[in-house]
XYZ file of N, CA and C in Angstrom:
492
model
N 14.703 72.812 162.872
C 15.514 72.882 163.841
C 15.234 74.015 164.660
N 15.414 74.008 165.945
C 15.029 75.249 166.753
C 16.463 75.669 167.268
N 16.696 76.916 167.166
C 17.866 77.434 167.742
C 17.858 77.498 169.083
N 19.046 77.367 169.919
C 19.058 77.376 171.264
C 18.523 78.920 171.667
N 17.781 78.935 172.737
C 17.356 80.167 173.374
C 18.399 80.913 173.955
N 18.571 82.106 174.173
C 19.666 83.028 174.652
C 19.826 82.283 176.143
N 21.174 82.112 176.299
C 21.562 81.770 177.580
C 21.452 79.987 177.735
N 21.276 79.500 176.604
C 21.136 77.976 176.689
C 22.285 77.483 175.910
N 23.251 78.268 175.322
C 24.321 77.485 174.423
C 25.222 76.791 175.392
N 25.411 75.519 175.040
C 26.469 74.822 175.572
C 27.526 74.236 174.582
N 28.529 73.619 175.071
C 29.243 72.999 174.030
C 28.514 71.876 173.024
N 27.562 71.179 173.709
C 26.687 70.182 172.938
C 25.689 70.952 172.040
N 25.170 71.948 172.384
C 24.205 72.670 171.433
C 24.901 73.415 170.403
N 26.145 73.928 170.767
C 27.093 74.448 169.656
C 27.430 73.527 168.628
N 27.884 72.393 169.209
C 28.243 71.189 168.202
C 27.046 70.882 167.282
N 25.876 70.759 167.689
C 24.717 70.271 167.003
C 24.360 71.648 165.913
N 24.607 72.781 166.289
C 24.384 73.938 165.271
C 25.451 73.865 164.274
N 26.776 73.615 164.726
C 27.788 73.675 163.742
C 27.547 72.481 162.655
N 27.285 71.355 163.301
C 26.998 70.119 162.366
C 25.558 70.353 161.524
N 24.783 71.145 161.846
C 23.415 71.474 161.256
C 22.586 69.948 161.350
N 22.611 69.730 162.440
C 21.897 68.442 163.069
C 20.555 68.936 163.523
N 19.547 68.449 163.092
C 18.131 68.650 163.513
C 18.094 68.363 164.930
N 17.498 69.124 165.631
C 17.498 68.970 167.161
C 16.462 69.731 167.781
N 16.009 69.572 169.030
C 15.098 70.605 169.706
C 15.886 70.714 171.080
N 15.925 71.883 171.756
C 16.419 72.097 172.987
C 15.172 72.396 173.858
N 15.168 71.624 174.943
C 14.138 71.653 176.021
C 14.533 72.017 177.430
N 14.092 73.058 177.957
C 14.467 73.619 179.413
C 13.323 73.261 180.291
N 13.728 72.888 181.392
C 12.796 72.698 182.508
C 13.411 73.279 183.716
N 12.594 73.335 184.734
C 13.096 74.047 185.997
C 13.742 72.750 186.811
N 14.987 72.893 187.041
C 15.781 71.789 187.770
C 15.628 71.983 189.210
N 15.227 70.933 189.927
C 15.149 71.067 191.354
C 16.302 70.523 192.090
N 17.144 71.350 192.835
C 18.520 70.801 193.323
C 18.338 69.420 194.411
N 16.999 69.357 194.678
C 16.746 68.407 195.651
C 16.253 67.080 195.039
N 16.206 67.129 193.828
C 15.896 65.962 193.056
C 16.685 64.605 193.073
N 16.034 63.548 193.464
C 17.027 62.479 193.734
C 17.632 61.715 192.530
N 16.994 61.966 191.374
C 17.543 61.498 190.125
C 17.515 62.512 189.051
N 18.612 62.981 188.330
C 18.422 63.886 187.500
C 17.797 63.443 186.182
N 18.091 62.245 185.835
C 17.418 61.794 184.596
C 15.759 61.592 184.758
N 15.535 60.804 185.960
C 14.014 60.810 186.009
C 13.235 62.169 186.208
N 14.076 63.180 186.880
C 13.461 64.552 186.980
C 13.188 64.967 185.489
N 14.112 65.059 184.681
C 13.987 65.317 183.244
C 12.906 64.967 182.541
N 12.783 63.517 182.650
C 11.829 62.786 181.988
C 10.332 63.296 182.517
N 10.054 63.303 183.744
C 9.094 63.933 184.296
C 8.667 65.359 184.042
N 9.748 66.172 183.953
C 9.356 67.645 183.873
C 9.161 67.754 182.240
N 9.619 66.983 181.511
C 9.427 67.023 180.024
C 8.256 66.375 179.587
N 7.625 65.464 180.357
C 6.249 64.784 180.039
C 6.566 63.515 179.056
N 7.658 62.884 179.194
C 8.216 61.743 178.158
C 8.322 60.624 178.933
N 8.142 59.499 178.199
C 8.521 58.344 178.939
C 9.900 58.191 179.219
N 10.310 57.597 180.387
C 11.589 57.370 180.910
C 12.551 56.679 179.997
N 11.868 55.699 179.246
C 12.628 54.871 178.329
C 13.184 55.645 177.300
N 12.677 56.657 177.033
C 13.075 57.627 175.799
C 14.088 58.676 176.158
N 14.375 58.921 177.431
C 15.398 59.830 178.209
C 16.481 58.975 178.541
N 17.646 59.596 178.004
C 18.775 58.688 178.319
C 19.796 59.513 178.949
N 20.478 58.806 180.129
C 21.393 59.463 180.880
C 22.910 59.098 180.385
N 23.817 59.945 180.668
C 25.217 59.800 180.208
C 25.992 59.391 181.442
N 26.670 58.381 181.516
C 27.373 57.853 182.385
C 28.677 57.741 182.049
N 29.763 57.837 183.032
C 31.135 57.748 182.720
C 31.820 56.612 183.546
N 32.250 55.562 182.693
C 32.813 54.356 183.637
C 34.337 54.245 183.213
N 34.993 53.541 184.016
C 36.529 53.322 183.747
C 36.416 51.727 183.389
N 36.804 51.601 182.089
C 37.126 50.342 181.528
C 38.478 49.996 181.476
N 39.067 49.420 182.467
C 40.484 49.029 182.567
C 41.453 50.075 182.337
N 41.242 51.245 183.081
C 42.027 52.431 183.019
C 41.609 53.417 181.849
N 40.526 53.037 181.125
C 40.192 53.977 180.084
C 38.859 54.389 180.342
N 38.501 55.774 180.461
C 37.169 56.361 180.592
C 36.368 56.112 179.351
N 35.094 55.630 179.524
C 34.214 55.296 178.509
C 32.801 55.769 178.918
N 32.029 56.477 177.842
C 30.792 56.905 177.967
C 29.841 55.785 177.687
N 28.836 55.651 178.562
C 27.662 54.782 178.309
C 26.366 55.762 178.447
N 25.511 55.443 177.415
C 24.248 56.151 177.258
C 23.054 55.286 177.450
N 22.480 55.190 178.576
C 21.473 54.274 178.883
C 20.107 54.981 179.255
N 19.019 54.120 179.150
C 17.639 55.017 179.527
C 17.713 55.252 181.075
N 17.113 56.465 181.313
C 16.999 56.802 182.765
C 16.193 55.772 183.581
N 15.346 54.895 182.918
C 14.421 54.192 183.453
C 15.392 52.979 183.995
N 16.496 52.633 183.659
C 17.175 51.568 184.065
C 18.650 51.810 184.534
N 19.376 50.854 184.651
C 20.689 51.186 185.059
C 21.824 50.423 184.114
N 23.080 50.857 184.270
C 24.113 50.343 183.408
C 24.481 48.981 183.952
N 24.754 48.105 182.894
C 25.398 46.790 183.165
C 26.968 46.998 182.809
N 27.620 46.998 183.933
C 29.183 47.319 183.720
C 29.915 46.141 182.928
N 29.406 44.973 183.048
C 30.167 44.012 182.385
C 29.833 44.087 180.897
N 28.604 44.358 180.631
C 28.194 44.512 179.179
C 28.944 45.695 178.591
N 29.077 46.680 179.316
C 29.893 47.892 178.774
C 31.241 47.509 178.598
N 31.991 46.822 179.523
C 33.291 46.441 179.296
C 33.368 45.636 177.898
N 32.502 44.541 177.773
C 32.424 43.685 176.674
C 32.276 44.412 175.416
N 31.508 45.555 175.347
C 31.139 46.242 174.112
C 32.365 47.134 173.532
N 33.367 47.416 174.540
C 34.535 48.172 174.209
C 35.765 47.332 174.108
N 35.575 45.973 174.448
C 36.722 44.986 174.223
C 37.517 44.835 175.499
N 36.774 45.166 176.472
C 37.477 44.979 178.079
C 36.924 43.957 178.785
N 37.410 43.707 179.878
C 36.811 42.739 180.918
C 36.085 43.153 182.002
N 36.632 44.292 182.457
C 36.062 44.977 183.750
C 35.768 46.503 183.664
N 34.699 46.781 184.394
C 34.385 48.076 184.246
C 33.935 48.690 185.726
N 34.038 49.923 185.979
C 33.623 50.347 187.237
C 33.096 51.955 187.088
N 32.322 52.409 187.749
C 31.868 53.721 187.699
C 33.156 54.672 187.731
N 33.356 55.616 187.032
C 34.473 56.445 187.099
C 34.274 57.438 188.251
N 35.441 57.873 188.784
C 35.324 59.006 189.896
C 34.648 60.234 189.461
N 33.675 60.640 190.078
C 32.773 61.737 189.625
C 33.693 62.998 189.341
N 34.635 63.421 190.056
C 35.392 64.554 189.794
C 36.314 64.454 188.505
N 36.801 63.159 188.122
C 37.490 62.971 187.048
C 36.545 63.059 185.770
N 35.343 62.450 185.917
C 34.308 62.569 184.798
C 34.091 63.982 184.717
N 33.793 64.857 185.479
C 33.537 66.299 185.380
C 34.755 66.865 184.522
N 36.048 66.571 185.102
C 37.315 67.305 184.442
C 37.474 66.781 183.026
N 37.147 65.643 182.885
C 37.467 65.080 181.565
C 36.373 65.427 180.411
N 35.038 65.570 180.845
C 34.099 65.912 179.948
C 33.780 67.327 179.742
N 34.000 68.002 180.852
C 33.896 69.495 180.903
C 32.457 69.850 181.374
N 31.690 69.006 181.687
C 30.325 69.031 182.301
C 30.154 68.654 183.934
N 29.185 69.269 184.482
C 29.021 68.710 185.978
C 28.104 67.607 185.903
N 28.255 66.791 186.927
C 27.216 65.688 187.131
C 25.801 66.127 187.061
N 24.898 65.406 186.480
C 23.661 65.809 186.399
C 23.462 66.533 185.051
N 24.667 67.021 184.472
C 24.708 67.712 183.212
C 25.558 67.314 182.257
N 26.098 66.044 182.365
C 26.998 65.495 181.333
C 26.357 65.107 180.119
N 26.744 65.919 179.029
C 26.058 65.593 177.747
C 27.006 64.635 177.173
N 26.486 63.719 176.363
C 27.439 62.834 175.531
C 27.899 63.579 174.242
N 27.386 64.828 173.999
C 27.952 65.713 172.918
C 28.792 66.821 173.371
N 29.644 67.322 172.630
C 30.513 68.293 172.964
C 31.574 68.175 174.135
N 31.972 66.969 174.529
C 32.850 66.848 175.739
C 34.216 67.336 175.345
N 34.936 67.682 176.365
C 36.262 68.350 176.271
C 37.275 67.083 175.359
N 37.052 65.886 175.722
C 37.890 65.057 175.155
C 37.060 63.905 174.650
N 37.149 63.381 173.410
C 36.257 62.366 172.820
C 36.750 61.107 173.587
N 35.605 60.402 174.036
C 35.790 59.162 174.942
C 35.240 58.003 174.091
N 35.593 56.868 174.141
C 34.897 55.777 173.572
C 33.370 55.809 174.162
N 32.562 55.475 173.147
C 30.950 55.787 173.676
C 30.143 54.563 173.171
N 29.398 54.219 174.097
C 28.307 52.965 173.885
C 26.988 53.620 174.132
N 26.085 53.563 173.024
C 24.579 53.747 173.254
C 23.833 52.593 173.335
N 22.971 52.460 174.294
C 22.174 51.261 174.478
C 21.336 51.099 173.244
N 21.115 49.831 172.764
C 20.419 49.538 171.689
C 19.007 50.039 171.567
N 18.467 50.069 172.872
C 17.033 50.477 173.012
C 16.887 51.988 172.269
N 17.720 52.817 172.245
C 17.881 54.122 171.705
C 17.149 54.017 170.352
N 17.549 53.045 169.574
C 17.066 52.844 168.021
C 15.598 52.600 167.881
N 14.965 52.324 168.966
C 13.507 51.915 168.707
C 12.703 53.165 168.768
N 13.210 54.483 168.994
C 12.556 55.631 168.996
C 12.884 56.521 167.726
N 12.062 57.462 167.182
C 12.193 58.362 166.217
C 13.274 59.344 166.885
N 13.051 59.838 168.119
C 13.915 60.836 168.616
C 14.142 60.272 170.297
N 15.322 60.720 170.698
C 15.554 60.525 172.239
C 16.112 61.652 172.791
N 16.077 61.892 174.081
C 16.530 62.978 174.806
C 17.804 62.863 175.689
N 18.821 63.624 175.533
C 19.918 63.550 176.196
C 20.262 64.960 176.867
N 21.130 64.925 177.980
C 21.478 66.093 178.449
C 22.094 66.931 177.420
N 21.828 68.343 177.607
C 22.387 69.303 176.732
C 23.589 70.048 177.376
N 24.152 69.568 178.587
C 25.280 69.940 179.110
C 25.050 70.828 180.237
N 23.819 70.932 180.727
C 23.500 71.694 181.858
C 22.216 70.941 182.599
N 22.210 71.052 183.962
C 21.095 70.493 184.623
C 19.846 71.480 184.227
N 18.729 70.740 183.784
C 17.614 71.629 183.440
C 17.593 71.847 181.768
N 18.333 71.264 181.112
C 18.324 71.331 179.799
C 18.751 70.002 179.062
N 17.873 69.677 178.074
C 17.948 68.435 177.403
C 17.833 68.833 175.753
N 18.276 67.958 175.228
C 18.284 67.991 173.752
C 17.609 66.764 173.270
N 16.638 66.819 172.186
C 15.940 65.969 171.452
C 16.597 65.816 170.158
N 16.963 64.507 169.794
C 17.582 64.295 168.315
C 17.436 62.823 168.055
N 17.535 62.548 166.725
C 17.435 61.091 166.163
C 18.456 60.373 166.728
N 18.163 59.299 167.218
C 19.196 58.420 167.758
C 20.393 58.165 166.610
N 20.302 58.075 165.577
C 21.186 57.708 164.537
C 22.147 59.032 164.671
N 21.652 60.281 164.758
C 22.423 61.378 164.749
C 23.275 61.345 166.097
N 22.781 60.880 167.301
C 23.580 60.733 168.454
C 24.608 59.878 168.213
N 24.493 58.606 167.676
C 25.382 57.642 167.335
C 26.578 58.194 166.398
N 26.024 58.888 165.369
C 27.125 59.454 164.370
C 28.013 60.527 165.048
N 27.387 61.377 165.820
C 28.096 62.449 166.388
C 29.123 62.171 167.627
N 28.824 60.947 168.189
C 29.773 60.403 169.282
C 30.552 59.459 168.729
N 30.363 58.915 167.630
C 31.222 57.787 167.074
C 30.834 56.500 167.891
N 29.633 56.355 168.459
C 29.388 55.372 169.403
C 29.442 54.016 168.721
N 29.324 53.060 169.545
C 28.937 51.707 169.367
C 27.625 51.453 169.792
N 26.875 50.691 169.238
C 25.391 50.419 169.712
C 25.468 48.980 170.272
N 25.070 48.853 171.451
C 24.956 47.598 172.113
C 24.063 47.424 173.317
N 23.790 46.490 173.730
C 22.847 46.293 174.952
C 23.674 46.363 176.129
N 23.670 47.765 176.781
C 24.334 47.910 178.005
C 23.558 48.427 179.251
N 22.368 48.329 178.937
C 21.459 48.485 180.270
C 21.191 47.154 180.922
N 21.207 47.388 182.182
C 20.933 46.006 183.007
C 19.709 45.411 182.790
N 19.466 44.279 182.719
C 18.172 43.499 182.583
C 17.757 43.210 184.036
N 16.478 43.214 184.207
C 15.933 42.769 185.559
C 15.192 41.523 185.688
């Protein structure tokens, strides 16, 4: 396990350290003009986009819910709603997502959020030895085993990425 470099501690990295979960922290130069935070991370880290996951916050019938899907795709809102026992879902208000998680857009980590929310990890994550998710800051990602991601977030695993 690599310890976070000075100045890279976030609630997500602190949680991983406390839980003694094997992980690596990867920093890259964030470009504020980047069109997609997730695609930028995958390209900057030199990894396939299917292995880099974005954290999205949706409103499932009045309940904020976290969806973790590959940056190469998009979220199937109906599949997310079904995965948590709802009928309808919509993307959450960005300001509410930031207040609830304690992170800024483009840096929302599924780990170490202010409030534990129902979480669904796309099933494709289980096909990799390790996956990358935001470490809680733009320009900072965490690499960890998908089983650890699921365990630490208390997530359900289901197909929630949109199919094309």
